[in-house]
Tab-separated table of C-alpha atoms and ligand atoms in Angstrom:
chain	number	residue	atom	x	y	z
A	467	UNK	CA	71.282	-27.701	31.748
A	468	UNK	CA	74.166	-25.622	32.637
A	469	UNK	CA	74.907	-25.023	36.299
A	470	UNK	CA	76.316	-22.185	38.720
A	471	UNK	CA	78.131	-23.309	41.973
A	472	UNK	CA	79.236	-21.501	45.142
A	473	UNK	CA	81.713	-22.777	47.199
A	474	UNK	CA	84.560	-21.388	49.615
A	475	UNK	CA	88.110	-22.046	49.328
A	476	UNK	CA	88.568	-23.356	53.090
A	477	UNK	CA	91.899	-25.568	53.250
A	478	UNK	CA	92.131	-28.262	55.765
A	479	UNK	CA	89.372	-29.944	57.578
A	480	UNK	CA	86.434	-29.308	58.875
A	481	UNK	CA	85.501	-26.941	56.014
A	482	UNK	CA	82.782	-25.282	57.905
A	483	UNK	CA	82.075	-23.829	61.204
A	484	UNK	CA	79.360	-21.263	62.544
A	485	UNK	CA	81.663	-18.130	60.954
A	486	UNK	CA	82.144	-19.971	57.658
A	487	UNK	CA	78.552	-20.890	57.496
A	488	UNK	CA	77.196	-17.237	58.234
A	489	UNK	CA	79.794	-16.043	55.778
A	490	UNK	CA	78.634	-18.619	52.903
A	491	UNK	CA	75.027	-17.565	53.559
A	492	UNK	CA	75.870	-13.824	52.992
A	493	UNK	CA	77.776	-14.503	49.859
A	494	UNK	CA	74.904	-16.587	48.513
A	495	UNK	CA	72.443	-13.733	49.250
A	496	UNK	CA	74.532	-11.581	47.349
A	497	UNK	CA	75.161	-13.905	44.485
A	498	UNK	CA	71.346	-14.577	44.060
A	499	UNK	CA	70.824	-10.984	43.856
A	500	UNK	CA	73.432	-10.917	41.188
A	501	UNK	CA	71.903	-13.460	39.232
A	502	UNK	CA	68.444	-11.728	39.542
A	503	UNK	CA	69.830	-8.351	38.630
A	504	UNK	CA	71.430	-9.816	35.670
A	505	UNK	CA	68.082	-11.624	34.804
A	506	UNK	CA	69.655	-15.167	34.600
A	507	UNK	CA	67.110	-17.455	34.502
A	508	UNK	CA	68.143	-19.625	37.536
A	509	UNK	CA	65.890	-22.633	38.467
A	510	UNK	CA	65.616	-21.895	42.291
A	511	UNK	CA	63.441	-24.880	43.042
A	512	UNK	CA	66.101	-27.206	41.845
A	513	UNK	CA	68.779	-25.790	43.889
A	514	UNK	CA	70.744	-27.783	45.924
A	515	UNK	CA	72.330	-26.576	49.147
A	516	UNK	CA	74.600	-28.531	51.364
A	517	UNK	CA	76.649	-27.799	54.408
A	518	UNK	CA	78.574	-30.195	56.394
A	519	UNK	CA	82.156	-30.877	57.446
A	520	UNK	CA	83.240	-30.871	53.684
A	521	UNK	CA	82.137	-27.513	53.358
A	522	UNK	CA	79.030	-25.301	52.194
A	523	UNK	CA	78.138	-25.707	48.721
A	524	UNK	CA	75.356	-24.489	46.671
A	525	UNK	CA	74.291	-25.370	43.004
A	526	UNK	CA	71.729	-24.301	40.790
A	527	UNK	CA	70.651	-24.995	36.955
A	528	UNK	CA	69.902	-22.294	34.629
A	529	UNK	CA	68.526	-21.638	31.219
A	530	UNK	CA	70.719	-20.064	28.607
A	531	UNK	CA	68.719	-17.946	26.522
A	532	UNK	CA	70.064	-14.465	26.095
A	533	UNK	CA	73.453	-15.309	27.490
A	534	UNK	CA	76.138	-17.108	26.286
A	535	UNK	CA	78.398	-19.130	28.908
A	536	UNK	CA	81.251	-16.740	28.644
A	537	UNK	CA	79.175	-13.791	29.310
A	538	UNK	CA	78.087	-15.563	32.667
A	539	UNK	CA	81.410	-16.583	33.181
A	540	UNK	CA	82.449	-12.931	33.279
A	541	UNK	CA	79.501	-12.169	35.606
A	542	UNK	CA	80.544	-14.728	38.047
A	543	UNK	CA	84.232	-13.369	37.939
A	544	UNK	CA	83.210	-9.869	38.542
A	545	UNK	CA	81.336	-11.104	41.595
A	546	UNK	CA	84.611	-12.546	42.893
A	547	UNK	CA	86.410	-9.558	42.188
A	548	UNK	CA	83.883	-7.034	43.592
A	549	UNK	CA	83.220	-8.822	46.898
A	550	UNK	CA	85.505	-7.728	49.794
A	551	UNK	CA	86.406	-11.346	50.435
A	552	UNK	CA	86.054	-12.719	47.040
A	553	UNK	CA	89.113	-14.098	47.357
A	554	UNK	CA	87.846	-16.943	49.428
A	555	UNK	CA	84.629	-17.548	47.209
A	556	UNK	CA	84.534	-19.726	44.209
A	557	UNK	CA	81.580	-19.209	41.769
A	558	UNK	CA	82.007	-21.961	39.091
A	559	UNK	CA	80.218	-22.525	35.945
A	560	UNK	CA	79.426	-25.805	34.243
A	561	UNK	CA	78.181	-26.335	30.613
A	562	UNK	CA	75.452	-28.630	29.845
A	563	UNK	CA	77.954	-31.633	29.547
A	564	UNK	CA	79.187	-30.772	33.082
A	565	UNK	CA	82.634	-29.384	32.119
A	566	UNK	CA	83.906	-26.500	33.841
A	567	UNK	CA	83.753	-23.083	31.906
A	568	UNK	CA	87.051	-21.628	32.541
A	569	UNK	CA	88.296	-17.956	31.631
A	570	UNK	CA	91.880	-19.480	32.003
A	571	UNK	CA	93.010	-16.589	34.642
A	572	UNK	CA	95.033	-17.889	37.528
A	573	UNK	CA	93.932	-16.344	41.031
A	574	UNK	CA	96.391	-14.922	43.412
A	575	UNK	CA	97.090	-16.584	46.662
A	576	UNK	CA	94.720	-15.128	49.295
A	577	UNK	CA	97.210	-15.322	52.066
A	578	UNK	CA	100.464	-13.808	50.875
A	579	UNK	CA	98.768	-12.102	47.427
A	580	UNK	CA	102.255	-12.512	45.816
A	581	UNK	CA	102.110	-15.939	44.006
A	582	UNK	CA	99.313	-17.549	42.187
A	583	UNK	CA	97.268	-19.551	44.670
A	584	UNK	CA	98.086	-22.868	42.559
A	585	UNK	CA	101.803	-22.380	43.271
A	586	UNK	CA	101.670	-21.718	46.831
A	587	UNK	CA	99.419	-24.702	47.012
A	588	UNK	CA	101.779	-26.969	45.180
A	589	UNK	CA	104.681	-25.678	47.277
A	590	UNK	CA	102.959	-26.085	50.609
A	591	UNK	CA	103.955	-22.312	51.109
A	592	UNK	CA	101.587	-21.903	54.015
A	593	UNK	CA	100.589	-24.209	56.853
A	594	UNK	CA	96.892	-25.004	57.149
A	595	UNK	CA	96.762	-23.753	60.689
A	596	UNK	CA	98.182	-20.295	59.478
A	597	UNK	CA	95.722	-20.107	56.324
A	598	UNK	CA	92.765	-21.062	58.495
A	599	UNK	CA	93.242	-18.590	61.267
A	600	UNK	CA	93.795	-15.928	58.620
A	601	UNK	CA	90.645	-16.483	56.695
A	602	UNK	CA	88.228	-17.262	59.835
A	603	UNK	CA	89.382	-13.970	61.361
A	604	UNK	CA	88.848	-11.979	58.155
A	605	UNK	CA	85.242	-13.612	57.682
A	606	UNK	CA	84.795	-12.733	61.241
A	607	UNK	CA	85.396	-8.857	60.843
A	608	UNK	CA	83.665	-8.895	57.605
A	609	UNK	CA	80.516	-10.315	59.138
A	610	UNK	CA	80.847	-7.802	62.172
A	611	UNK	CA	80.949	-4.736	59.635
A	612	UNK	CA	77.990	-6.272	57.793
A	613	UNK	CA	76.099	-6.642	60.959
A	614	UNK	CA	76.789	-3.050	62.088
A	615	UNK	CA	75.844	-1.828	58.444
A	616	UNK	CA	72.519	-3.316	58.634
A	617	UNK	CA	71.930	-2.239	62.230
A	618	UNK	CA	72.691	1.499	61.483
A	619	UNK	CA	70.627	1.177	58.571
A	620	UNK	CA	67.511	-0.457	60.401
A	621	UNK	CA	67.541	2.103	63.263
A	622	UNK	CA	68.071	5.034	61.030
A	623	UNK	CA	65.260	4.208	59.356
A	624	UNK	CA	63.057	3.368	62.257
A	625	UNK	CA	63.863	6.763	63.488
A	626	UNK	CA	62.477	8.328	60.206
A	627	UNK	CA	59.374	6.273	60.321
A	628	UNK	CA	58.837	7.142	64.074
A	629	UNK	CA	59.139	10.722	63.465
A	630	UNK	CA	57.028	10.875	60.100
A	631	UNK	CA	54.369	8.637	61.929
A	632	UNK	CA	54.008	11.138	64.638
A	633	UNK	CA	53.809	14.265	62.384
A	634	UNK	CA	51.445	12.380	60.238
A	635	UNK	CA	49.078	11.341	63.188
A	636	UNK	CA	45.813	13.344	62.376
A	637	UNK	CA	44.009	15.005	64.446
A	638	UNK	CA	46.378	16.323	67.123
A	639	UNK	CA	45.278	18.809	69.690
A	640	UNK	CA	47.163	22.184	69.177
A	641	UNK	CA	49.950	20.450	66.952
A	642	UNK	CA	50.668	20.409	63.300
A	643	UNK	CA	48.878	17.721	61.434
A	644	UNK	CA	48.007	16.806	58.019
A	645	UNK	CA	44.894	18.722	58.214
A	646	UNK	CA	45.797	21.728	60.475
A	647	UNK	CA	48.581	23.713	61.735
A	648	UNK	CA	47.176	23.741	65.350
A	649	UNK	CA	48.596	26.637	67.265
A	650	UNK	CA	51.209	27.350	64.985
A	651	UNK	CA	50.767	30.012	62.694
A	652	UNK	CA	54.372	29.910	61.288
A	653	UNK	CA	54.437	26.118	60.373
A	654	UNK	CA	52.707	23.552	58.311
A	655	UNK	CA	52.530	19.889	57.622
A	656	UNK	CA	55.012	20.036	54.623
A	657	UNK	CA	57.438	22.068	56.720
A	658	UNK	CA	57.843	19.284	59.066
A	659	UNK	CA	58.277	16.581	56.216
A	660	UNK	CA	60.823	18.625	54.730
A	661	UNK	CA	62.682	19.317	58.063
A	662	UNK	CA	62.415	15.329	58.857
A	663	UNK	CA	64.247	14.976	55.386
A	664	UNK	CA	66.885	17.753	56.192
A	665	UNK	CA	67.899	16.247	59.333
A	666	UNK	CA	67.843	12.493	58.414
A	667	UNK	CA	71.450	12.452	57.318
A	668	UNK	CA	72.405	12.504	61.120
A	669	UNK	CA	70.278	9.240	61.948
A	670	UNK	CA	73.075	6.965	60.883
A	671	UNK	CA	75.762	8.942	61.971
A	672	UNK	CA	74.270	9.136	65.548
A	673	UNK	CA	74.186	5.377	65.707
A	674	UNK	CA	77.752	4.804	64.347
A	675	UNK	CA	79.152	7.115	67.086
A	676	UNK	CA	77.171	4.871	69.529
A	677	UNK	CA	78.779	1.838	68.183
A	678	UNK	CA	82.263	3.454	68.373
A	679	UNK	CA	82.008	4.988	71.540
A	680	UNK	CA	84.315	3.192	74.327
A	681	UNK	CA	84.580	5.489	77.035
A	682	UNK	CA	83.351	4.132	80.368
A	683	UNK	CA	82.188	7.745	81.333
A	684	UNK	CA	79.005	8.127	79.092
A	685	UNK	CA	78.811	11.721	79.794
A	686	UNK	CA	81.851	12.099	77.433
A	687	UNK	CA	79.680	11.393	74.523
A	688	UNK	CA	77.671	14.568	74.869
A	689	UNK	CA	79.965	16.915	72.944
A	690	UNK	CA	79.975	14.445	70.254
A	691	UNK	CA	76.335	14.350	70.265
A	692	UNK	CA	75.724	17.941	70.446
A	693	UNK	CA	77.841	18.355	67.326
A	694	UNK	CA	75.841	16.025	65.318
A	695	UNK	CA	72.641	17.563	66.609
A	696	UNK	CA	73.834	21.294	65.950
A	697	UNK	CA	74.481	20.190	62.185
A	698	UNK	CA	71.075	18.727	62.131
A	699	UNK	CA	69.560	21.813	63.767
A	700	UNK	CA	71.119	24.166	60.921
A	701	UNK	CA	69.951	21.745	58.216
A	702	UNK	CA	66.407	22.045	59.707
A	703	UNK	CA	66.552	26.028	59.871
A	704	UNK	CA	67.774	25.939	56.420
A	705	UNK	CA	64.869	23.740	55.304
A	706	UNK	CA	62.212	25.516	57.287
A	707	UNK	CA	63.444	29.100	56.828
A	708	UNK	CA	64.449	29.536	60.127
A	709	UNK	CA	61.435	28.061	61.911
A	710	UNK	CA	62.352	25.576	64.751
A	711	UNK	CA	60.145	22.482	64.066
A	712	UNK	CA	62.252	19.674	65.528
A	713	UNK	CA	64.828	20.971	68.023
A	714	UNK	CA	63.179	18.759	70.849
A	715	UNK	CA	63.150	15.510	68.930
A	716	UNK	CA	66.610	15.809	67.440
A	717	UNK	CA	67.836	15.955	70.969
A	718	UNK	CA	65.630	13.230	72.130
A	719	UNK	CA	66.116	11.076	68.865
A	720	UNK	CA	69.525	11.700	68.829
A	721	UNK	CA	70.033	10.241	72.219
A	722	UNK	CA	68.018	7.089	71.433
A	723	UNK	CA	69.921	6.438	68.479
A	724	UNK	CA	73.390	6.859	70.051
A	725	UNK	CA	72.292	4.689	72.681
A	726	UNK	CA	71.054	1.925	70.448
A	727	UNK	CA	74.532	2.203	68.596
A	728	UNK	CA	76.393	1.600	72.121
A	729	UNK	CA	73.916	-1.162	73.104
A	730	UNK	CA	74.205	-3.157	70.013
A	731	UNK	CA	77.935	-2.633	70.059
A	732	UNK	CA	77.802	-4.757	72.990
A	733	UNK	CA	74.699	-7.076	72.673
A	734	UNK	CA	72.865	-9.023	70.071
A	735	UNK	CA	69.524	-8.091	71.570
A	736	UNK	CA	67.556	-5.024	72.468
A	737	UNK	CA	67.119	-4.498	76.207
A	738	UNK	CA	65.170	-1.665	77.725
A	739	UNK	CA	66.873	-1.666	81.072
A	740	UNK	CA	70.429	-1.289	79.344
A	741	UNK	CA	68.789	1.208	76.680
A	742	UNK	CA	67.365	3.257	79.568
A	743	UNK	CA	70.735	3.141	81.645
A	744	UNK	CA	72.968	4.356	78.762
A	745	UNK	CA	70.421	7.640	78.241
A	746	UNK	CA	70.705	8.037	82.124
A	747	UNK	CA	74.482	7.744	81.883
A	748	UNK	CA	75.005	10.249	79.173
A	749	UNK	CA	72.463	12.723	80.560
A	750	UNK	CA	73.730	12.274	84.154
A	751	UNK	CA	73.461	15.701	86.167
A	752	UNK	CA	72.375	17.511	82.896
A	753	UNK	CA	69.589	19.661	84.636
A	754	UNK	CA	71.826	20.645	87.393
A	755	UNK	CA	74.684	21.445	85.128
A	756	UNK	CA	72.815	22.958	82.288
A	757	UNK	CA	69.562	24.548	83.466
A	758	UNK	CA	70.332	26.728	86.570
A	759	UNK	CA	71.914	29.547	84.725
A	760	UNK	CA	69.738	32.742	85.368
A	761	UNK	CA	70.763	34.133	82.036
A	762	UNK	CA	69.328	31.031	80.387
A	763	UNK	CA	67.950	31.799	76.794
A	764	UNK	CA	66.215	28.841	75.452
A	765	UNK	CA	62.377	28.279	76.065
A	766	UNK	CA	63.197	24.953	78.002
A	767	UNK	CA	65.805	27.247	80.391
A	768	UNK	CA	63.244	29.954	80.809
A	769	UNK	CA	60.362	27.707	81.780
A	770	UNK	CA	62.717	25.792	84.240
A	771	UNK	CA	63.795	29.032	85.931
A	772	UNK	CA	60.272	30.140	86.257
A	773	UNK	CA	58.591	26.967	87.281
A	774	UNK	CA	61.140	24.285	87.958
A	775	UNK	CA	60.065	21.960	85.238
A	776	UNK	CA	62.956	20.412	83.393
A	777	UNK	CA	61.588	19.491	80.404
A	778	UNK	CA	63.389	17.391	77.602
A	779	UNK	CA	66.516	17.223	79.705
A	780	UNK	CA	64.670	16.190	82.644
A	781	UNK	CA	63.253	13.414	80.749
A	782	UNK	CA	66.382	12.394	79.281
A	783	UNK	CA	68.093	12.263	82.615
A	784	UNK	CA	65.375	10.008	83.943
A	785	UNK	CA	65.934	7.613	81.013
A	786	UNK	CA	62.708	8.478	79.356
A	787	UNK	CA	60.347	7.815	82.345
A	788	UNK	CA	57.440	9.319	80.631
A	789	UNK	CA	58.048	7.254	77.760
A	790	UNK	CA	58.411	3.977	79.351
A	791	UNK	CA	55.755	4.648	82.359
A	792	UNK	CA	53.095	6.280	80.343
A	793	UNK	CA	53.606	6.164	76.673
A	794	UNK	CA	54.837	2.606	75.761
A	795	UNK	CA	52.212	0.632	77.752
A	796	UNK	CA	49.265	2.103	75.642
A	797	UNK	CA	51.085	0.815	72.359
A	798	UNK	CA	51.928	-2.350	73.932
A	799	UNK	CA	48.328	-2.865	74.965
A	800	UNK	CA	46.852	-1.972	71.213
A	801	UNK	CA	49.803	-4.455	70.040
A	802	UNK	CA	50.384	-2.366	67.094
A	803	UNK	CA	50.870	1.219	65.731
A	804	UNK	CA	47.966	2.827	64.275
A	805	UNK	CA	45.949	5.978	64.712
A	806	UNK	CA	44.375	4.871	67.971
A	807	UNK	CA	47.271	3.225	69.767
A	808	UNK	CA	49.268	6.476	68.911
A	809	UNK	CA	46.437	8.689	69.916
A	810	UNK	CA	46.274	7.166	73.408
A	811	UNK	CA	49.968	7.079	73.822
A	812	UNK	CA	50.064	10.749	73.056
A	813	UNK	CA	47.425	11.206	75.793
A	814	UNK	CA	49.068	9.401	78.248
A	815	UNK	CA	52.090	11.060	77.631
A	816	UNK	CA	50.607	14.584	77.913
A	817	UNK	CA	48.412	13.623	80.914
A	818	UNK	CA	51.685	13.097	82.881
A	819	UNK	CA	54.057	15.530	81.327
A	820	UNK	CA	54.809	19.177	82.496
A	821	UNK	CA	55.319	20.302	79.052
A	822	UNK	CA	57.298	23.256	78.855
A	823	UNK	CA	55.947	24.154	75.334
A	824	UNK	CA	52.751	24.639	76.963
A	825	UNK	CA	54.214	26.451	79.720
A	826	UNK	CA	56.312	28.904	77.753
A	827	UNK	CA	53.081	30.116	76.123
A	828	UNK	CA	50.842	30.018	79.307
A	829	UNK	CA	50.989	29.053	83.114
A	830	UNK	CA	50.568	26.180	85.343
A	831	UNK	CA	46.840	26.636	85.624
A	832	UNK	CA	46.363	26.014	81.947
A	833	UNK	CA	48.798	23.050	81.975
A	834	UNK	CA	47.051	21.239	84.799
A	835	UNK	CA	43.820	21.769	82.863
A	836	UNK	CA	45.038	20.362	79.658
A	837	UNK	CA	46.588	17.418	81.365
A	838	UNK	CA	43.309	17.011	83.378
A	839	UNK	CA	41.431	16.909	79.963
A	840	UNK	CA	44.089	14.504	78.553
A	841	UNK	CA	43.426	12.052	81.452
A	842	UNK	CA	39.555	12.207	80.583
A	843	UNK	CA	40.077	11.841	77.024
A	844	UNK	CA	42.423	8.785	77.737
A	845	UNK	CA	40.145	7.021	80.249
A	846	UNK	CA	36.984	7.657	78.189
A	847	UNK	CA	38.283	7.515	74.788
A	848	UNK	CA	35.889	9.058	72.323
A	849	UNK	CA	35.804	11.857	69.722
A	850	UNK	CA	33.890	14.534	72.003
A	851	UNK	CA	36.429	14.249	74.753
A	852	UNK	CA	39.273	14.381	72.234
A	853	UNK	CA	37.929	17.371	70.624
A	854	UNK	CA	37.702	19.584	73.917
A	855	UNK	CA	41.439	19.093	73.692
A	856	UNK	CA	41.756	20.777	70.408
A	857	UNK	CA	39.325	23.601	71.655
A	858	UNK	CA	41.397	24.517	74.696
A	859	UNK	CA	44.531	24.615	72.712
A	860	UNK	CA	42.864	26.899	70.405
A	861	UNK	CA	41.644	29.202	73.281
A	862	UNK	CA	44.826	29.205	75.217
A	863	UNK	CA	47.008	29.320	71.769
A	864	UNK	CA	49.045	26.322	73.340
A	865	UNK	CA	50.615	23.219	71.841
A	866	UNK	CA	51.813	20.071	73.683
A	867	UNK	CA	55.013	20.117	71.453
A	868	UNK	CA	57.059	18.437	74.073
A	869	UNK	CA	54.511	15.478	74.446
A	870	UNK	CA	54.706	14.996	70.486
A	871	UNK	CA	58.326	14.620	70.772
A	872	UNK	CA	57.955	11.793	73.332
A	873	UNK	CA	55.405	10.226	71.172
A	874	UNK	CA	57.915	10.103	68.532
A	875	UNK	CA	60.577	8.483	70.831
A	876	UNK	CA	57.907	6.213	72.245
A	877	UNK	CA	57.087	5.109	68.382
A	878	UNK	CA	60.779	4.429	67.884
A	879	UNK	CA	61.301	2.398	70.891
A	880	UNK	CA	58.258	0.460	70.309
A	881	UNK	CA	59.539	-0.488	66.593
A	882	UNK	CA	62.785	-1.174	67.870
A	883	UNK	CA	61.569	-3.766	70.229
A	884	UNK	CA	59.379	-5.060	67.259
A	885	UNK	CA	62.262	-5.381	64.966
A	886	UNK	CA	64.345	-6.942	67.879
A	887	UNK	CA	61.611	-9.517	68.055
A	888	UNK	CA	61.888	-10.324	64.564
A	889	UNK	CA	65.638	-10.966	64.920
A	890	UNK	CA	66.396	-7.831	62.906
A	891	UNK	CA	69.612	-7.304	65.099
A	892	UNK	CA	70.708	-10.772	65.361
A	893	UNK	CA	72.934	-12.548	62.815
L	1102	ZN	ZN1	100.688	-17.564	49.157
């Protein structure tokens, strides 16, 4: 059978190390995808993969039905040309007799990029040390970029999943869910779905900002975070016809995504303590600096002036105390995300949260009654106790929107911890 092989042009000896090995595996993944995408009938079970000091090597036979060898050669050359470090890569093709199928093109030297590689080799134009240092550092940079890209993608999609999971959780007392708009006459389920789509462009941007942030003073991140947050808000208002569906979650999830980016720029593993430290660092003195103004206009500021409860800003300044002390333990206990674990998580948060969304529409007496009912519904988890919450929300026309935002953040943190356990952030 004809065969395809992958190897790397590593001059000198040994021809592999951990960087080269990782780079090789990354190329191999991409190359296999290319084969499958072009419907080349490779015989995966007969593949040979070797890694030793003579270099990383992969060889695979394939059937030649629809493709001529020259067409496949072209696909291999395109792969080398389109790969950012394709000049280090050799994808070779052999026919049924074992002869190399060559296109006759000569490659440029990957180091000087001036002369054909074969000439530089013949003339010993560059020393092995020089070539190897250059090559390993290019590979390391490439792998670092790939790692960053994958982490950003993963975190952005986990944020989206967490927000959608909170919205879809049904039933929820006073809140918009799939079957009811709760205490919100101006919102519905579809509006939340649309608004989530509208703000999602900001998720990967926020992680990227976290990766790039170098200042020791974390509070310096706030203007940039706000800038992205404001763009997300205006997209939200546009999608909802000027209804505030997700301002709170934009703030809290925005901080979380940025903090994750910062954390993974300096570590391979997710660490809860470090995550919380970064959040606390960014939001240091935020309540004092931003909420004492007697002409405060936002709901949160008005509630703070009247009752002294600091809402989402206070929660952020504490490093998400309610999320970690009350919400997360409920999901950890259930070991998975499902209706029950998320409902219990919401109850545990709401039983302990001085929700400014509730206070804005009522008073401390109603808030305390609601918190007590949440405590009862959590301690004795049954439909009757849970329904009692929906009733009080209806009577008092209140909605625990702040707690719902914290549920989304808790869900996100849980998912990041799971992804970390599954080595999604380790390369
Ligand atoms: Zn050269």
